[in-house]
GROMACS .gro file of C-alpha atoms in nm:
model
  172
    1HIS     CA    1  13.520  13.113  11.300
    2PRO     CA    2  13.459  12.869  11.586
    3ASP     CA    3  13.563  12.939  11.943
    4GLN     CA    4  13.861  12.737  12.059
    5GLY     CA    5  14.065  12.704  12.371
    6TYR     CA    6  14.324  12.517  12.567
    7THR     CA    7  14.308  12.408  12.927
    8GLY     CA    8  14.666  12.338  13.026
    9SER     CA    9  14.590  12.175  13.359
   10ASN     CA   10  14.455  11.863  13.194
   11GLN     CA   11  14.619  11.893  12.852
   12LYS     CA   12  14.290  11.936  12.666
   13TYR     CA   13  14.238  12.141  12.353
   14TRP     CA   14  13.885  12.207  12.230
   15VAL     CA   15  13.706  12.362  11.936
   16GLU     CA   16  13.346  12.476  11.960
   17LEU     CA   17  13.185  12.374  11.633
   18GLY     CA   18  12.869  12.572  11.701
   19SER     CA   19  12.610  12.676  11.952
   20TYR     CA   20  12.244  12.769  11.946
   21GLY     CA   21  12.014  12.861  12.234
   22GLY     CA   22  12.255  12.745  12.504
   23VAL     CA   23  12.335  12.414  12.332
   24HIS     CA   24  12.703  12.383  12.240
   25VAL     CA   25  12.882  12.132  12.017
   26THR     CA   26  13.251  12.080  12.090
   27LEU     CA   27  13.531  11.860  11.960
   28ASN     CA   28  13.786  11.779  12.228
   29MET     CA   29  14.141  11.658  12.175
   30ASP     CA   30  14.420  11.519  12.389
   31GLY     CA   31  14.761  11.683  12.402
   32ALA     CA   32  14.886  12.038  12.419
   33ALA     CA   33  14.760  12.289  12.164
   34GLY     CA   34  15.008  12.327  11.880
   35SER     CA   35  15.219  12.034  11.999
   36GLY     CA   36  15.138  11.826  11.693
   37GLU     CA   37  15.023  11.550  11.926
   38ASN     CA   38  14.653  11.634  11.928
   39SER     CA   39  14.424  11.341  11.865
   40PHE     CA   40  14.048  11.318  11.878
   41ASP     CA   41  13.936  11.233  12.232
   42HIS     CA   42  13.562  11.292  12.235
   43PHE     CA   43  13.273  11.481  12.080
   44THR     CA   44  13.029  11.651  12.315
   45ILE     CA   45  12.693  11.820  12.290
   46TRP     CA   46  12.632  12.012  12.612
   47GLN     CA   47  12.381  12.263  12.736
   48ALA     CA   48  12.456  12.570  12.945
   49ALA     CA   49  12.266  12.871  13.071
   50ALA     CA   50  12.308  13.193  12.876
   51ASN     CA   51  12.654  13.353  12.913
   52SER     CA   52  12.791  13.043  13.084
   53THR     CA   53  13.101  12.847  12.988
   54SER     CA   54  13.003  12.529  13.170
   55GLY     CA   55  12.697  12.310  13.164
   56SER     CA   56  12.572  11.955  13.162
   57ARG     CA   57  12.661  11.693  12.903
   58GLN     CA   58  12.368  11.596  12.685
   59PHE     CA   59  12.545  11.365  12.441
   60TYR     CA   60  12.901  11.232  12.447
   61VAL     CA   61  13.091  11.014  12.199
   62THR     CA   62  13.445  10.888  12.267
   63ASN     CA   63  13.716  10.812  12.014
   64ILE     CA   64  13.660  10.438  12.068
   65GLY     CA   65  13.288  10.459  12.001
   66ASN     CA   66  13.133  10.467  12.349
   67VAL     CA   67  12.818  10.679  12.352
   68TRP     CA   68  12.642  10.836  12.650
   69ALA     CA   69  12.318  11.028  12.639
   70ARG     CA   70  12.160  11.226  12.922
   71ASN     CA   71  11.813  11.123  12.809
   72ASP     CA   72  11.662  10.849  12.594
   73ILE     CA   73  11.799  10.756  12.253
   74THR     CA   74  11.507  10.693  12.022
   75ALA     CA   75  11.456  10.572  11.667
   76PHE     CA   76  11.173  10.665  11.434
   77SER     CA   77  10.913  10.390  11.448
   78ASP     CA   78  10.603  10.562  11.311
   79ILE     CA   79  10.376  10.342  11.098
   80ARG     CA   80  10.366  10.621  10.838
   81VAL     CA   81  10.725  10.539  10.736
   82LYS     CA   82  10.676  10.161  10.718
   83GLU     CA   83  10.535   9.915  10.470
   84ASN     CA   84  10.536   9.537  10.423
   85ILE     CA   85  10.470   9.495  10.798
   86ARG     CA   86  10.468   9.129  10.905
   87PRO     CA   87  10.505   8.928  11.226
   88ILE     CA   88  10.836   8.787  11.348
   89GLU     CA   89  10.800   8.413  11.290
   90ASN     CA   90  10.941   8.152  11.529
   91ALA     CA   91  11.086   8.414  11.764
   92LEU     CA   92  11.112   8.174  12.059
   93HIS     CA   93  11.306   7.919  11.854
   94LYS     CA   94  11.544   8.192  11.738
   95VAL     CA   95  11.602   8.320  12.092
   96ILE     CA   96  11.657   7.970  12.232
   97ASN     CA   97  11.934   7.916  11.976
   98LEU     CA   98  12.118   8.236  12.076
   99ARG     CA   99  12.415   8.248  12.308
  100GLY     CA  100  12.464   8.548  12.533
  101VAL     CA  101  12.828   8.589  12.633
  102MET     CA  102  13.068   8.790  12.849
  103TYR     CA  103  13.389   8.899  12.679
  104ASP     CA  104  13.695   9.123  12.689
  105ARG     CA  105  13.750   9.356  12.389
  106ILE     CA  106  14.094   9.328  12.232
  107ASP     CA  107  14.059   9.652  12.033
  108THR     CA  108  13.966   9.880  12.326
  109GLY     CA  109  14.086   9.688  12.631
  110GLU     CA  110  13.735   9.702  12.780
  111LYS     CA  111  13.673   9.412  13.021
  112ASN     CA  112  13.359   9.214  13.104
  113GLY     CA  113  13.142   9.322  12.813
  114ILE     CA  114  12.805   9.149  12.774
  115GLY     CA  115  12.635   9.075  12.446
  116PHE     CA  116  12.634   8.846  12.144
  117ILE     CA  117  12.889   8.733  11.889
  118ALA     CA  118  12.767   8.894  11.567
  119GLN     CA  119  12.859   8.594  11.352
  120GLU     CA  120  12.654   8.361  11.576
  121LEU     CA  121  12.357   8.598  11.587
  122GLU     CA  122  12.369   8.637  11.211
  123VAL     CA  123  12.293   8.264  11.168
  124GLU     CA  124  11.961   8.293  11.355
  125ILE     CA  125  11.855   8.655  11.294
  126PRO     CA  126  12.061   8.804  11.008
  127ASP     CA  127  11.861   9.129  11.006
  128LEU     CA  128  12.011   9.219  11.345
  129VAL     CA  129  12.368   9.221  11.207
  130LYS     CA  130  12.536   9.487  10.995
  131THR     CA  131  12.868   9.441  10.814
  132ASP     CA  132  13.083   9.743  10.732
  133ASP     CA  133  13.301   9.790  10.424
  134LYS     CA  134  13.595   9.620  10.599
  135GLY     CA  135  13.389   9.314  10.698
  136LEU     CA  136  13.358   9.413  11.066
  137LYS     CA  137  13.019   9.309  11.205
  138SER     CA  138  12.800   9.498  11.451
  139VAL     CA  139  12.469   9.417  11.623
  140LYS     CA  140  12.150   9.624  11.619
  141TYR     CA  141  12.078   9.551  11.987
  142GLN     CA  142  11.780   9.788  12.007
  143ASN     CA  143  11.597   9.582  11.744
  144MET     CA  144  11.639   9.268  11.954
  145VAL     CA  145  11.360   9.400  12.180
  146ALA     CA  146  11.097   9.315  11.917
  147VAL     CA  147  11.229   8.959  11.882
  148LEU     CA  148  11.234   8.911  12.260
  149THR     CA  149  10.880   9.052  12.290
  150GLU     CA  150  10.746   8.803  12.037
  151ALA     CA  151  10.941   8.517  12.199
  152ILE     CA  152  10.785   8.598  12.538
  153LYS     CA  153  10.439   8.600  12.380
  154GLU     CA  154  10.503   8.260  12.219
  155GLN     CA  155  10.627   8.122  12.549
  156GLN     CA  156  10.326   8.263  12.731
  157LYS     CA  157  10.095   8.079  12.492
  158GLN     CA  158  10.283   7.756  12.573
  159ILE     CA  159  10.247   7.821  12.946
  160GLU     CA  160   9.873   7.883  12.908
  161VAL     CA  161   9.826   7.556  12.715
  162LEU     CA  162  10.023   7.360  12.975
  163THR     CA  163   9.835   7.528  13.260
  164GLN     CA  164   9.504   7.430  13.099
  165LYS     CA  165   9.622   7.068  13.059
  166ILE     CA  166   9.731   7.055  13.424
  167THR     CA  167   9.393   7.191  13.534
  168GLU     CA  168   9.213   6.930  13.323
  169LEU     CA  169   9.425   6.651  13.469
  170GLU     CA  170   9.363   6.773  13.825
  171ASN     CA  171   8.989   6.781  13.765
  172LYS     CA  172   8.970   6.416  13.652
   0.00000   0.00000   0.00000
């Protein structure tokens, strides 16, 4: 049976889904307990000292999909789980054709977001775009780092060739 509680001062109801070694997982809801108006507000993983009821947030997910982490978010990238490894071809060309934009979200009301339009990105680098079962598209931004790294390397090679040509012309 999970712990649960209600803090009336800010109209929050919570359920502790579990804890282990000072790490707690809670589901927090808006509205008064038992009012029938509870709705998911956020999911939190937090860490506290032994016998403490407060601590620091380690991981936090809101009901509109914002995610915060106290430390790094990492993805497995070990060569032991990969095969068919190949270079990213024409990375600079792909990056040059992209359009970074600022936007306002109509579904969350968030203003001045920065990113890509998934449908535009999908034309150049389809592997960076996911489509859910309702057709809504999302971008794997973390994977863009590899494309940008290869684009910079391609551009650096161009700079080195041009620098060499300039040096040759100056020495004539």
